Coordinates of C-alpha atoms and ligand atoms in Angstrom, one line a residue:
M1 CA 30.4 -12.5 -4.0
P2 CA 31.6 -8.9 -2.6
T3 CA 28.6 -7.6 -0.2
K4 CA 29.5 -4.0 -0.8
Q5 CA 28.5 -2.7 -4.7
V6 CA 27.2 0.0 -6.8
V7 CA 23.6 -0.5 -7.3
R8 CA 21.9 0.4 -10.0
P9 CA 18.0 0.1 -10.7
R10 CA 17.4 -3.0 -12.8
I11 CA 13.7 -2.7 -14.3
R12 CA 11.8 -5.4 -15.5
G13 CA 8.4 -5.0 -16.8
Y14 CA 6.3 -3.0 -13.9
I15 CA 8.9 -4.0 -11.3
C16 CA 12.2 -2.9 -10.4
V17 CA 14.3 -5.9 -9.3
S18 CA 17.0 -4.0 -7.3
A19 CA 16.6 -1.4 -4.5
H20 CA 19.2 1.3 -2.8
P21 CA 19.8 0.7 0.5
E22 CA 20.7 3.9 1.3
G23 CA 17.9 5.1 -1.3
C24 CA 15.6 3.5 0.7
A25 CA 16.5 4.8 4.1
A26 CA 16.3 8.3 2.6
N27 CA 13.1 8.0 1.6
V28 CA 11.8 6.2 5.3
R29 CA 13.9 9.7 6.4
E30 CA 12.0 11.8 4.1
Q31 CA 8.5 10.4 5.1
I32 CA 9.8 10.5 9.2
G33 CA 10.6 14.7 8.5
F34 CA 7.1 15.1 6.7
V35 CA 5.3 13.8 9.9
K36 CA 7.8 15.6 12.5
S37 CA 7.1 18.5 10.5
L38 CA 3.7 18.7 11.5
P39 CA 1.6 18.8 15.1
P40 CA 2.0 15.7 17.1
I41 CA -1.3 13.9 17.0
A42 CA -3.1 13.7 20.1
E43 CA -4.8 10.6 21.5
G44 CA -3.1 8.3 18.9
P45 CA -2.6 4.1 20.0
K46 CA -0.3 3.2 22.4
S47 CA 0.8 0.4 20.0
A48 CA 0.0 -0.7 16.7
L49 CA 0.3 -3.5 14.3
V50 CA 0.7 -3.0 10.5
I51 CA 0.2 -5.9 8.4
G52 CA 1.7 -5.3 5.3
A53 CA 4.2 -2.6 6.7
S54 CA 7.0 -2.4 4.5
T55 CA 6.3 -0.7 1.5
G56 CA 3.7 1.7 0.0
Y57 CA 0.4 2.4 2.5
G58 CA 1.2 0.4 5.4
L59 CA 4.8 1.7 5.5
A60 CA 3.7 5.0 5.5
T61 CA 0.7 4.2 7.9
R62 CA 3.6 3.0 10.4
I63 CA 6.0 5.7 10.0
A64 CA 2.9 8.4 10.7
L65 CA 1.7 6.1 13.8
A66 CA 5.5 5.8 15.0
F67 CA 6.4 9.1 14.6
G68 CA 3.2 11.3 14.4
C69 CA 1.6 9.5 17.4
G70 CA 4.3 8.1 19.3
S71 CA 3.0 4.5 19.1
A72 CA 5.1 1.5 19.2
T73 CA 4.6 -0.7 15.9
A74 CA 4.7 -4.1 15.0
G75 CA 5.0 -4.4 11.5
V76 CA 4.2 -7.8 9.3
F77 CA 5.3 -8.1 5.5
Y78 CA 6.7 -10.5 2.8
E79 CA 10.5 -9.2 1.9
K80 CA 13.8 -10.6 0.9
P81 CA 16.7 -9.9 2.4
S82 CA 20.1 -9.7 0.5
E83 CA 21.2 -13.1 -0.9
N84 CA 24.4 -14.3 -3.5
G85 CA 25.8 -10.6 -3.6
R86 CA 22.4 -9.5 -4.8
P87 CA 20.2 -6.8 -3.1
A88 CA 17.7 -7.1 -0.4
S89 CA 13.9 -5.8 -1.5
A90 CA 13.1 -2.5 -1.1
G91 CA 10.7 -3.4 2.1
W92 CA 13.8 -5.0 3.5
Y93 CA 15.8 -1.6 3.1
N94 CA 12.7 0.7 4.5
T95 CA 12.1 -1.4 7.5
A96 CA 15.6 -1.7 8.1
A97 CA 15.6 2.2 8.0
F98 CA 12.2 2.4 9.8
E99 CA 13.6 0.5 12.5
R100 CA 16.6 2.4 12.8
E101 CA 15.3 5.3 13.0
A102 CA 12.1 4.3 15.7
R103 CA 15.1 2.8 17.9
A104 CA 16.9 6.1 18.0
A105 CA 14.1 7.9 18.7
G106 CA 13.0 5.7 21.5
L107 CA 10.2 4.2 19.9
P108 CA 9.5 0.2 20.1
A109 CA 9.3 -1.4 16.7
F110 CA 9.0 -5.2 16.1
S111 CA 9.3 -6.9 12.5
L112 CA 7.6 -10.1 11.6
N113 CA 8.9 -11.5 8.1
G114 CA 6.8 -14.1 6.6
D115 CA 3.4 -15.2 5.0
A116 CA 0.7 -13.0 6.8
F117 CA -1.9 -15.6 5.3
A118 CA -0.7 -18.5 7.3
D119 CA -1.7 -19.5 10.7
D120 CA 1.6 -19.5 12.1
M121 CA 2.3 -15.9 11.5
K122 CA -1.0 -15.0 13.0
R123 CA 0.1 -17.0 16.1
R124 CA 4.4 -15.3 16.1
A125 CA 2.5 -11.6 15.8
A126 CA 0.1 -12.4 19.1
E127 CA 3.2 -14.0 20.9
L128 CA 5.4 -10.7 19.4
I129 CA 2.6 -8.8 20.7
K130 CA 2.1 -10.6 24.6
T131 CA 5.3 -10.4 25.1
S132 CA 7.2 -7.1 23.6
M133 CA 4.4 -4.2 23.3
P134 CA 3.3 -2.0 25.4
G135 CA 0.7 -3.7 27.7
G136 CA 0.9 -7.1 26.1
K137 CA -1.8 -5.8 23.6
V138 CA -2.7 -3.6 20.7
D139 CA -4.9 -0.6 20.1
L140 CA -5.0 -0.8 16.4
V141 CA -4.2 -3.3 13.6
V142 CA -4.0 -2.1 9.8
Y143 CA -4.8 -4.5 7.0
S144 CA -2.5 -3.2 4.1
L145 CA -1.8 -6.3 2.5
A146 CA -1.3 -6.3 -1.6
S147 CA -0.7 -9.3 -2.8
P148 CA -1.0 -11.6 -6.2
R149 CA -1.4 -15.0 -4.8
R150 CA -2.9 -16.3 -1.1
T151 CA -2.1 -20.3 0.3
D152 CA -5.5 -20.6 2.2
P153 CA -4.4 -22.1 5.6
K154 CA -7.4 -24.4 6.0
T155 CA -7.4 -26.2 2.4
G156 CA -3.9 -25.6 1.6
V157 CA -4.9 -24.1 -1.7
A158 CA -3.2 -21.7 -3.8
H159 CA -5.0 -18.8 -4.8
R160 CA -4.2 -16.6 -7.6
S161 CA -5.7 -13.0 -8.4
V162 CA -5.9 -11.6 -11.6
L163 CA -6.8 -8.3 -12.8
K164 CA -9.9 -8.4 -15.1
P165 CA -13.4 -7.0 -15.8
I166 CA -16.3 -9.0 -15.5
G167 CA -19.0 -9.9 -17.5
A168 CA -17.6 -8.3 -20.8
P169 CA -14.4 -7.3 -22.8
Y170 CA -12.9 -4.0 -22.1
T171 CA -11.0 -2.0 -24.2
S172 CA -9.2 1.2 -23.3
K173 CA -5.8 3.2 -23.8
N174 CA -3.6 2.3 -21.7
L175 CA 0.1 3.2 -20.7
D176 CA 2.9 0.6 -21.5
T177 CA 5.3 1.8 -18.7
D178 CA 8.2 -0.7 -20.0
R179 CA 8.1 0.7 -23.5
N180 CA 6.8 4.2 -22.5
E181 CA 3.9 4.0 -25.2
V182 CA 0.3 4.7 -24.9
E183 CA -1.6 1.9 -26.5
E184 CA -5.0 0.7 -27.0
I185 CA -5.3 -2.8 -24.8
T186 CA -8.3 -4.9 -24.6
L187 CA -8.9 -7.4 -21.6
Q188 CA -10.9 -10.3 -21.4
P189 CA -13.0 -10.9 -18.7
A190 CA -12.2 -13.0 -15.6
T191 CA -13.9 -16.5 -15.5
P192 CA -16.1 -17.3 -12.4
A193 CA -13.3 -19.4 -11.2
E194 CA -10.6 -16.3 -11.2
I195 CA -13.1 -13.8 -9.7
A196 CA -13.6 -16.3 -7.0
D197 CA -10.0 -16.6 -6.6
T198 CA -9.3 -12.8 -6.4
V199 CA -11.9 -12.3 -3.8
K200 CA -9.8 -15.4 -1.9
V201 CA -6.6 -13.2 -2.2
M202 CA -7.6 -9.6 -1.7
G203 CA -11.0 -9.9 0.1
G204 CA -11.9 -9.6 3.7
E205 CA -11.2 -13.6 4.6
D206 CA -7.7 -12.6 5.9
W207 CA -8.4 -9.7 7.7
E208 CA -10.9 -11.5 9.6
L209 CA -9.1 -14.3 10.3
W210 CA -6.2 -11.6 11.8
L211 CA -8.8 -10.2 13.9
N212 CA -10.4 -13.6 15.3
A213 CA -6.7 -14.7 15.9
L214 CA -5.7 -11.8 18.2
D215 CA -9.0 -11.8 19.8
A216 CA -8.6 -15.5 20.6
A217 CA -4.9 -15.2 22.1
G218 CA -6.3 -12.0 24.0
V219 CA -4.3 -9.3 22.5
L220 CA -6.9 -6.9 21.2
A221 CA -6.6 -3.9 23.8
D222 CA -10.3 -2.4 24.8
G223 CA -11.0 0.6 22.0
C224 CA -9.1 -1.4 19.1
Q225 CA -9.6 -0.3 16.0
S226 CA -8.7 -1.9 13.0
V227 CA -8.7 -0.4 9.4
A228 CA -8.1 -1.8 5.8
Y229 CA -7.6 -0.2 2.6
S230 CA -9.5 0.1 -0.5
Y231 CA -9.5 2.0 -3.7
L232 CA -12.4 3.1 -5.7
G233 CA -11.5 5.6 -8.9
P234 CA -13.2 7.6 -11.4
E235 CA -15.7 5.9 -13.6
V236 CA -12.7 5.8 -16.5
T237 CA -11.1 2.6 -14.4
W238 CA -14.0 1.1 -13.5
P239 CA -14.4 -1.9 -15.6
V240 CA -10.5 -2.7 -14.9
Y241 CA -11.0 -1.8 -11.2
K242 CA -13.9 -1.1 -9.0
N243 CA -16.1 -3.5 -11.6
G244 CA -13.5 -6.0 -12.2
T245 CA -12.3 -8.7 -10.4
I246 CA -10.1 -6.7 -7.6
G247 CA -13.3 -4.3 -6.8
R248 CA -15.2 -7.8 -6.0
A249 CA -12.6 -8.5 -3.8
K250 CA -12.5 -5.0 -2.2
E251 CA -16.8 -5.2 -2.2
D252 CA -15.9 -8.4 0.3
L253 CA -13.6 -6.0 2.5
L254 CA -16.8 -4.3 3.4
R255 CA -18.7 -7.5 4.5
A256 CA -15.4 -8.5 6.8
A257 CA -15.5 -5.1 8.1
N258 CA -18.9 -5.5 9.7
N259 CA -17.9 -8.4 10.9
I260 CA -14.8 -7.4 12.6
D261 CA -16.4 -4.3 13.8
A262 CA -19.2 -6.6 15.9
L263 CA -16.5 -8.1 17.8
L264 CA -14.3 -5.3 18.5
K265 CA -18.0 -3.0 19.9
C266 CA -18.0 -5.7 22.3
R267 CA -14.7 -3.7 23.6
L268 CA -15.8 -0.4 22.5
G269 CA -13.9 -0.4 19.5
R270 CA -14.9 -0.8 15.7
A271 CA -13.9 -1.5 12.2
F272 CA -13.9 0.0 8.8
V273 CA -12.7 0.5 5.4
S274 CA -10.5 3.6 4.4
V275 CA -11.1 4.3 0.8
N276 CA -7.4 5.7 -0.1
K277 CA -6.3 7.6 -3.3
A278 CA -4.3 6.5 -6.1
V279 CA -0.9 6.5 -5.4
V280 CA 2.3 5.0 -7.4
T281 CA 3.3 1.5 -5.4
Q282 CA 4.5 -1.9 -6.1
S283 CA 1.3 -2.7 -6.4
S284 CA -0.8 0.1 -8.4
S285 CA 1.9 0.1 -11.0
A286 CA 0.9 -3.8 -12.2
I287 CA -2.8 -2.8 -13.0
P288 CA -3.6 -2.1 -16.5
V289 CA -4.9 1.3 -16.9
V290 CA -3.8 2.9 -13.7
P291 CA -0.2 4.1 -14.4
L292 CA -2.0 6.0 -17.3
Y293 CA -4.9 7.9 -15.0
I294 CA -2.3 8.1 -12.4
S295 CA 0.2 10.1 -14.8
L296 CA -3.0 12.1 -15.6
L297 CA -4.2 12.7 -12.1
F298 CA -0.8 14.0 -10.8
R299 CA -0.5 16.6 -13.0
A300 CA -4.1 18.2 -12.2
M301 CA -3.6 17.5 -8.5
K302 CA -0.1 19.0 -8.7
R303 CA -1.4 22.3 -10.5
R304 CA -4.1 22.5 -7.9
G305 CA -1.7 22.1 -4.8
T306 CA -3.9 19.0 -3.7
H307 CA -1.2 16.2 -4.5
E308 CA -0.5 13.7 -2.0
G309 CA 1.7 10.3 -1.1
C310 CA 1.1 7.6 0.7
I311 CA 2.6 9.5 3.7
Q312 CA 0.3 12.3 3.5
Q313 CA -2.7 10.5 3.4
A314 CA -1.7 7.9 6.4
R315 CA -1.2 10.8 8.4
R316 CA -4.1 12.9 7.2
L317 CA -6.5 9.7 8.5
L318 CA -4.8 9.3 11.9
A319 CA -5.0 13.2 12.5
T320 CA -8.7 13.9 10.8
Q321 CA -10.6 10.7 11.0
M322 CA -9.1 8.5 13.7
Y323 CA -7.7 10.7 16.6
G324 CA -6.7 13.8 17.5
G325 CA -10.5 14.1 19.1
N326 CA -12.1 13.8 15.5
F327 CA -14.5 11.2 14.5
C328 CA -14.7 9.1 10.9
D329 CA -16.5 10.8 8.5
F330 CA -18.3 7.8 7.0
D331 CA -20.3 8.4 3.3
A332 CA -23.5 6.2 2.7
D333 CA -21.7 3.1 2.0
G334 CA -19.7 3.2 5.2
Y335 CA -16.5 4.1 3.8
V336 CA -14.3 7.0 5.1
R337 CA -12.8 8.5 1.9
M338 CA -9.9 9.8 1.8
D339 CA -9.9 9.8 -2.0
D340 CA -11.7 13.2 -1.6
L341 CA -9.0 15.5 -3.4
E342 CA -8.3 13.0 -6.1
L343 CA -12.6 13.1 -6.9
Q344 CA -13.1 16.9 -6.7
P345 CA -14.8 17.4 -9.9
E346 CA -12.8 19.9 -11.1
T347 CA -9.2 17.6 -10.9
Q348 CA -11.5 15.0 -12.7
R349 CA -12.7 17.3 -15.6
E350 CA -8.8 17.8 -16.3
V351 CA -8.3 14.1 -16.4
F352 CA -10.6 13.1 -19.0
A353 CA -10.3 16.1 -21.1
A354 CA -6.9 15.0 -21.7
W355 CA -7.5 11.7 -21.9
P356 CA -8.8 11.2 -25.2
D357 CA -5.6 13.2 -26.6
V358 CA -2.7 11.5 -25.0
T359 CA -0.2 9.5 -27.4
T360 CA 3.2 8.4 -26.9
A361 CA 4.7 11.0 -28.7
N362 CA 2.6 14.1 -26.2
L363 CA 2.5 12.1 -22.8
R364 CA 5.6 14.3 -21.0
E365 CA 3.4 17.3 -22.5
L366 CA -0.2 16.4 -21.4
T367 CA 0.8 14.0 -18.2
D368 CA 3.0 13.8 -15.9
Y369 CA 4.7 10.8 -16.9
D370 CA 8.3 12.0 -15.5
G371 CA 6.5 12.7 -12.1
Y372 CA 5.3 9.1 -12.0
Q373 CA 8.6 7.2 -13.1
A374 CA 10.3 9.4 -10.7
E375 CA 8.1 7.7 -8.2
F376 CA 8.0 4.4 -9.2
L377 CA 12.1 4.4 -8.9
R378 CA 11.9 6.3 -5.4
L379 CA 10.0 2.9 -4.5
F380 CA 13.1 1.2 -5.0
G381 CA 15.5 4.0 -3.6
F382 CA 16.4 5.5 -6.9
G383 CA 16.6 9.1 -7.9
I384 CA 17.1 10.3 -4.4
G385 CA 18.7 13.7 -3.9
G386 CA 21.8 13.5 -1.8
V387 CA 22.5 9.6 -2.4
D388 CA 25.8 9.0 -3.8
Y389 CA 24.8 6.3 -6.9
D390 CA 28.2 6.1 -7.8
A391 CA 29.6 4.6 -4.4
P392 CA 29.3 1.1 -3.6
V393 CA 26.8 0.2 -0.6
E394 CA 26.3 -2.4 1.9
L395 CA 23.8 -4.9 1.0
E396 CA 23.2 -7.1 4.0
V397 CA 21.2 -4.7 6.0
P398 CA 20.3 -6.5 9.3
I399 CA 16.2 -6.0 10.7
E400 CA 16.2 -7.4 14.2
G401 CA 14.4 -11.0 14.7
C402 CA 13.9 -11.1 10.8
Ligands
LIG501 P1 2.5 -2.3 -1.8 O1 2.4 -2.9 -2.8 O2 3.2 -1.2 -1.5 O3 2.5 -3.1 -0.1 C1 2.4 -4.5 -0.1 C2 2.2 -4.9 1.4 O4 2.2 -6.1 1.8 C3 4.3 -4.8 1.6 O5 4.5 -4.5 2.7 C4 4.5 -6.5 1.0 O6 5.2 -7.4 1.8 C5 3.2 -6.7 2.0 N1 2.9 -8.1 1.4 C6 2.3 -8.9 0.4 N2 2.1 -10.2 0.3 C7 2.4 -10.7 1.7 C8 2.3 -11.8 2.6 N3 2.0 -12.7 1.6 N4 2.7 -11.6 3.5 C9 2.9 -10.8 4.4 N5 3.0 -9.6 3.7 C10 2.5 -9.6 2.5 O7 0.9 -1.8 -1.5 P2 0.2 -0.7 -1.5 O8 -0.1 0.1 -2.8 O9 0.7 -0.1 -0.4 O10 -1.4 -1.2 -1.3 C11 -1.5 -1.5 0.3 C12 -3.2 -1.5 0.4 O11 -3.7 -0.1 -0.4 C13 -4.2 -2.6 -0.6 O12 -5.2 -2.9 0.1 C14 -4.6 -1.7 -1.6 O13 -5.6 -2.6 -2.5 C15 -4.7 -0.4 -1.0 N6 -4.9 0.6 -2.0 C16 -3.4 1.2 -2.8 C17 -3.9 2.2 -3.6 C18 -3.0 2.6 -4.7 O14 -3.4 3.5 -5.3 N7 -1.3 1.6 -4.5 C19 -4.7 3.3 -3.4 C20 -5.9 2.7 -2.4 C21 -5.8 1.6 -1.3

């Protein structure tokens, strides 16, 4: 099989099964460019571990840390290299590009590809930090995993998460992004076992296991912080998000944050949950109702000039809440709210004024579905200016150590 090929988007349901190496690299460079266009962030971490570092919020945080704070970064992710003439996954190409750019800028960057839920990955990460990161320790651990399944390392049982309401069926308007149609869907409530499984996969247990393992290995620096990402959103998405199975799992992050905070406090550090805004990522595109909400939200936020993507959110979190001489602005529940602009009343009023009127026929007029689709394709390196999509590209792109 030739490893140089023309790569086109191949969309299957809510995922694109191909990725463009040069498009992904251009996407990473754009995010780096955004961070470098703003002043450096003072007093950032010398060295950081990002778990879930290859796409979405984790990748953006890694970029903001390296190019905004000058941090050495270690990234953990689960991505596929190119095989049998098929392109690698987008996260693979993103990471290869990130490492190239980081090294060129003199920023240490190391990556580990494999299952973050496994004990072995935690051991490998601790070893990598000890041997390769400045001072053999990390000052920050970012937990940005989004996964549909997790094998419990203690029991060996594989758990699958579901995206369902709890207690009662939920009927809502929904956007089928495969068929570009607005429809009504009814989601059946989760069983108690499905709720427990979702908490097992997306709750805080693994975050705690990570910090305990790193602590036991002696690789957490004094003052080390840890942050995990969550989402709450507006009421219309609550039945399927905040009050659904995924919300139950996210509630568990707060429990874990308290335990990790107690652990890190001993060395003057802390742990907390940052509630981020809704953005288009491989994970959010799989959640029912959310793509329609995001299409309406983007329109409202772009009109107001308040629109942000992952990189703007990640940089703002580091610059205004965690470092640069600033303090976290916790809400009554103990969350840092990076979704403040999303939840501005006038933005939400605009979204919900349009919500009842959206149909398949007026979808592109009443919402920013064009923007949603463009953003979705960009996740896989498509539709990016300056990339020649008719030219064959090398599919096999190495990541050192992976
Ligand atoms: P994403 O799908 O873009 O990224 C997920 C990351 O997890 C990738 O790096 C992937 O490689 C990694 N990963 C998945 N399974 C893994 C495994 N078993 N082992 C190692 N790595 C694995 O997702 P995202 O949307 O950026 O989500 C990241 C976090 O941000 C999640 O906690 C999510 O709930 C939260 N969040 C997302 C949104 C949104 O709108 N997308 C909003 C607020 C908060």
